[in-house]
PDB file of C-alpha atoms in Angstrom:
ATOM      1  CA  UNK A   1      -8.127   4.431 -20.554  1.00  0.00           C
ATOM      2  CA  UNK A   2      -4.708   5.657 -19.467  1.00  0.00           C
ATOM      3  CA  UNK A   3      -2.926   3.310 -17.085  1.00  0.00           C
ATOM      4  CA  UNK A   4      -2.222   5.289 -13.938  1.00  0.00           C
ATOM      5  CA  UNK A   5       0.938   3.495 -12.887  1.00  0.00           C
ATOM      6  CA  UNK A   6       3.306   5.666 -10.968  1.00  0.00           C
ATOM      7  CA  UNK A   7       5.833   8.260 -11.843  1.00  0.00           C
ATOM      8  CA  UNK A   8       7.184   7.174 -15.167  1.00  0.00           C
ATOM      9  CA  UNK A   9      10.586   8.822 -14.762  1.00  0.00           C
ATOM     10  CA  UNK A  10      11.573   7.401 -11.378  1.00  0.00           C
ATOM     11  CA  UNK A  11      12.267   3.999  -9.877  1.00  0.00           C
ATOM     12  CA  UNK A  12       9.487   2.656  -7.695  1.00  0.00           C
ATOM     13  CA  UNK A  13       8.654  -0.644  -6.139  1.00  0.00           C
ATOM     14  CA  UNK A  14       5.208  -1.997  -5.489  1.00  0.00           C
ATOM     15  CA  UNK A  15       4.123  -4.549  -2.947  1.00  0.00           C
ATOM     16  CA  UNK A  16       0.652  -5.895  -3.594  1.00  0.00           C
ATOM     17  CA  UNK A  17      -1.950  -7.906  -1.758  1.00  0.00           C
ATOM     18  CA  UNK A  18      -4.434  -9.240  -4.320  1.00  0.00           C
ATOM     19  CA  UNK A  19      -7.884 -10.724  -3.972  1.00  0.00           C
ATOM     20  CA  UNK A  20      -8.494 -10.736  -0.215  1.00  0.00           C
ATOM     21  CA  UNK A  21     -12.124 -11.742   0.308  1.00  0.00           C
ATOM     22  CA  UNK A  22     -14.173 -10.495   3.260  1.00  0.00           C
ATOM     23  CA  UNK A  23     -17.890 -10.676   3.987  1.00  0.00           C
ATOM     24  CA  UNK A  24     -19.447  -7.683   5.713  1.00  0.00           C
ATOM     25  CA  UNK A  25     -22.810  -5.949   5.961  1.00  0.00           C
ATOM     26  CA  UNK A  26     -22.446  -3.264   3.298  1.00  0.00           C
ATOM     27  CA  UNK A  27     -24.608  -1.261   0.921  1.00  0.00           C
ATOM     28  CA  UNK A  28     -27.275   1.403   0.647  1.00  0.00           C
ATOM     29  CA  UNK A  29     -30.220  -0.302  -1.061  1.00  0.00           C
ATOM     30  CA  UNK A  30     -32.952  -1.997   0.971  1.00  0.00           C
ATOM     31  CA  UNK A  31     -31.949  -5.625   0.306  1.00  0.00           C
ATOM     32  CA  UNK A  32     -28.346  -4.799   1.327  1.00  0.00           C
ATOM     33  CA  UNK A  33     -29.592  -3.388   4.640  1.00  0.00           C
ATOM     34  CA  UNK A  34     -31.539  -6.477   5.725  1.00  0.00           C
ATOM     35  CA  UNK A  35     -30.494  -7.629   9.218  1.00  0.00           C
ATOM     36  CA  UNK A  36     -27.764 -10.245   9.001  1.00  0.00           C
ATOM     37  CA  UNK A  37     -27.170  -9.634   5.270  1.00  0.00           C
ATOM     38  CA  UNK A  38     -23.468  -9.819   4.435  1.00  0.00           C
ATOM     39  CA  UNK A  39     -21.833  -9.304   1.064  1.00  0.00           C
ATOM     40  CA  UNK A  40     -18.552 -10.515  -0.274  1.00  0.00           C
ATOM     41  CA  UNK A  41     -16.009  -7.835  -1.078  1.00  0.00           C
ATOM     42  CA  UNK A  42     -12.715  -8.632  -2.774  1.00  0.00           C
ATOM     43  CA  UNK A  43     -10.019  -6.169  -1.745  1.00  0.00           C
ATOM     44  CA  UNK A  44      -6.716  -5.649  -3.555  1.00  0.00           C
ATOM     45  CA  UNK A  45      -4.022  -3.278  -2.342  1.00  0.00           C
ATOM     46  CA  UNK A  46      -0.860  -1.887  -3.924  1.00  0.00           C
ATOM     47  CA  UNK A  47       1.716   0.084  -1.908  1.00  0.00           C
ATOM     48  CA  UNK A  48       4.451   2.120  -3.627  1.00  0.00           C
ATOM     49  CA  UNK A  49       7.716   3.790  -2.667  1.00  0.00           C
ATOM     50  CA  UNK A  50      10.791   5.091  -4.475  1.00  0.00           C
ATOM     51  CA  UNK A  51      13.596   2.583  -4.716  1.00  0.00           C
ATOM     52  CA  UNK A  52      16.671   1.755  -6.669  1.00  0.00           C
ATOM     53  CA  UNK A  53      18.186  -1.703  -6.625  1.00  0.00           C
ATOM     54  CA  UNK A  54      17.094  -3.977  -3.787  1.00  0.00           C
ATOM     55  CA  UNK A  55      18.687  -2.736  -0.595  1.00  0.00           C
ATOM     56  CA  UNK A  56      16.609  -4.541   2.004  1.00  0.00           C
ATOM     57  CA  UNK A  57      18.664  -6.412   4.551  1.00  0.00           C
ATOM     58  CA  UNK A  58      15.839  -7.062   6.997  1.00  0.00           C
ATOM     59  CA  UNK A  59      12.067  -7.335   6.973  1.00  0.00           C
ATOM     60  CA  UNK A  60      11.888  -3.918   8.670  1.00  0.00           C
ATOM     61  CA  UNK A  61      13.149  -2.359   5.434  1.00  0.00           C
ATOM     62  CA  UNK A  62      10.423  -3.958   3.293  1.00  0.00           C
ATOM     63  CA  UNK A  63       6.882  -2.823   2.580  1.00  0.00           C
ATOM     64  CA  UNK A  64       4.766  -5.028   4.825  1.00  0.00           C
ATOM     65  CA  UNK A  65       1.786  -6.670   3.134  1.00  0.00           C
ATOM     66  CA  UNK A  66       1.196  -8.831   6.244  1.00  0.00           C
ATOM     67  CA  UNK A  67       0.387  -5.706   8.278  1.00  0.00           C
ATOM     68  CA  UNK A  68      -2.269  -4.717   5.736  1.00  0.00           C
ATOM     69  CA  UNK A  69      -3.607  -8.285   5.582  1.00  0.00           C
ATOM     70  CA  UNK A  70      -3.962  -8.377   9.371  1.00  0.00           C
ATOM     71  CA  UNK A  71      -5.701  -4.984   9.390  1.00  0.00           C
ATOM     72  CA  UNK A  72      -8.246  -6.075   6.769  1.00  0.00           C
ATOM     73  CA  UNK A  73      -8.780  -9.415   8.481  1.00  0.00           C
ATOM     74  CA  UNK A  74      -9.491  -7.692  11.810  1.00  0.00           C
ATOM     75  CA  UNK A  75     -11.315  -4.534  10.664  1.00  0.00           C
ATOM     76  CA  UNK A  76     -13.653  -6.378   8.316  1.00  0.00           C
ATOM     77  CA  UNK A  77     -14.355  -9.386  10.507  1.00  0.00           C
ATOM     78  CA  UNK A  78     -17.666 -10.864  11.651  1.00  0.00           C
ATOM     79  CA  UNK A  79     -18.408  -8.154  14.242  1.00  0.00           C
ATOM     80  CA  UNK A  80     -18.208  -5.249  11.824  1.00  0.00           C
ATOM     81  CA  UNK A  81     -21.301  -3.025  11.893  1.00  0.00           C
ATOM     82  CA  UNK A  82     -23.141  -2.141   8.684  1.00  0.00           C
ATOM     83  CA  UNK A  83     -21.162   0.127   6.354  1.00  0.00           C
ATOM     84  CA  UNK A  84     -23.129   2.024   3.734  1.00  0.00           C
ATOM     85  CA  UNK A  85     -20.427   2.770   1.168  1.00  0.00           C
ATOM     86  CA  UNK A  86     -17.489   0.772  -0.134  1.00  0.00           C
ATOM     87  CA  UNK A  87     -15.705   4.117  -0.346  1.00  0.00           C
ATOM     88  CA  UNK A  88     -15.625   4.040   3.480  1.00  0.00           C
ATOM     89  CA  UNK A  89     -13.963   0.625   3.351  1.00  0.00           C
ATOM     90  CA  UNK A  90     -11.409   1.923   0.833  1.00  0.00           C
ATOM     91  CA  UNK A  91     -10.550   4.950   2.982  1.00  0.00           C
ATOM     92  CA  UNK A  92      -9.944   2.721   6.016  1.00  0.00           C
ATOM     93  CA  UNK A  93      -7.570   0.514   4.013  1.00  0.00           C
ATOM     94  CA  UNK A  94      -5.801   3.573   2.562  1.00  0.00           C
ATOM     95  CA  UNK A  95      -5.289   4.966   6.070  1.00  0.00           C
ATOM     96  CA  UNK A  96      -3.736   1.652   7.110  1.00  0.00           C
ATOM     97  CA  UNK A  97      -1.362   1.710   4.134  1.00  0.00           C
ATOM     98  CA  UNK A  98      -0.294   5.303   4.730  1.00  0.00           C
ATOM     99  CA  UNK A  99       0.280   4.613   8.444  1.00  0.00           C
ATOM    100  CA  UNK A 100       3.592   3.169   7.251  1.00  0.00           C
ATOM    101  CA  UNK A 101       5.749   6.250   6.602  1.00  0.00           C
ATOM    102  CA  UNK A 102       7.708   4.436   3.881  1.00  0.00           C
ATOM    103  CA  UNK A 103       4.563   4.031   1.745  1.00  0.00           C
ATOM    104  CA  UNK A 104       4.452   6.993  -0.626  1.00  0.00           C
ATOM    105  CA  UNK A 105       1.297   6.018  -2.477  1.00  0.00           C
ATOM    106  CA  UNK A 106      -1.274   3.267  -2.567  1.00  0.00           C
ATOM    107  CA  UNK A 107      -4.054   1.952  -4.691  1.00  0.00           C
ATOM    108  CA  UNK A 108      -7.052   0.096  -3.264  1.00  0.00           C
ATOM    109  CA  UNK A 109      -9.486  -1.833  -5.446  1.00  0.00           C
ATOM    110  CA  UNK A 110     -12.731  -3.238  -4.085  1.00  0.00           C
ATOM    111  CA  UNK A 111     -14.952  -5.549  -6.108  1.00  0.00           C
ATOM    112  CA  UNK A 112     -18.548  -6.485  -5.209  1.00  0.00           C
ATOM    113  CA  UNK A 113     -18.763  -9.731  -7.196  1.00  0.00           C
ATOM    114  CA  UNK A 114     -22.296 -10.814  -6.279  1.00  0.00           C
ATOM    115  CA  UNK A 115     -24.259  -7.575  -6.398  1.00  0.00           C
ATOM    116  CA  UNK A 116     -25.254  -7.834 -10.085  1.00  0.00           C
ATOM    117  CA  UNK A 117     -25.693 -11.621 -10.178  1.00  0.00           C
ATOM    118  CA  UNK A 118     -22.508 -12.196 -12.174  1.00  0.00           C
ATOM    119  CA  UNK A 119     -23.616 -10.051 -15.122  1.00  0.00           C
ATOM    120  CA  UNK A 120     -21.062  -7.335 -14.369  1.00  0.00           C
ATOM    121  CA  UNK A 121     -18.411  -6.664 -11.758  1.00  0.00           C
ATOM    122  CA  UNK A 122     -18.826  -3.401  -9.836  1.00  0.00           C
ATOM    123  CA  UNK A 123     -15.460  -2.032  -8.717  1.00  0.00           C
ATOM    124  CA  UNK A 124     -14.215   0.952  -6.798  1.00  0.00           C
ATOM    125  CA  UNK A 125     -10.596   1.921  -7.327  1.00  0.00           C
ATOM    126  CA  UNK A 126      -8.879   4.665  -5.331  1.00  0.00           C
ATOM    127  CA  UNK A 127      -5.324   5.827  -5.822  1.00  0.00           C
ATOM    128  CA  UNK A 128      -3.839   8.048  -3.148  1.00  0.00           C
ATOM    129  CA  UNK A 129      -0.439   9.713  -2.764  1.00  0.00           C
ATOM    130  CA  UNK A 130       0.933  10.780   0.575  1.00  0.00           C
ATOM    131  CA  UNK A 131       0.471  14.554   0.885  1.00  0.00           C
ATOM    132  CA  UNK A 132       3.541  16.763   0.312  1.00  0.00           C
ATOM    133  CA  UNK A 133       5.689  14.219  -1.567  1.00  0.00           C
TER     134      UNK A 133
END
């Protein structure tokens, strides 16, 4: 498998938020759709932008992982309605990342650790670049 890290010939920085666990009603099979059934998802996010040496002189100049954390914490809280596909979850997180105009690309990984009883780890991984960059 080829590692899809960014743009080999340019300088980029990455700010990551790893392993954020949420429990939401999610899935398409019957047992996942049972009323009140919630599943643990583990969400990891990477945000990228071109950079040279560190130039940040204030927090406003940094990629903000706290903003993404707060979005996930709120959007995937206890009142969330049933979501069929983890792809929907990924697209919502991607939209949050790309709401920051300084984010040029992001990667979102979502694990469903309990769905196969620990025998395998299902994962969705989406990498998205801002259009027209």
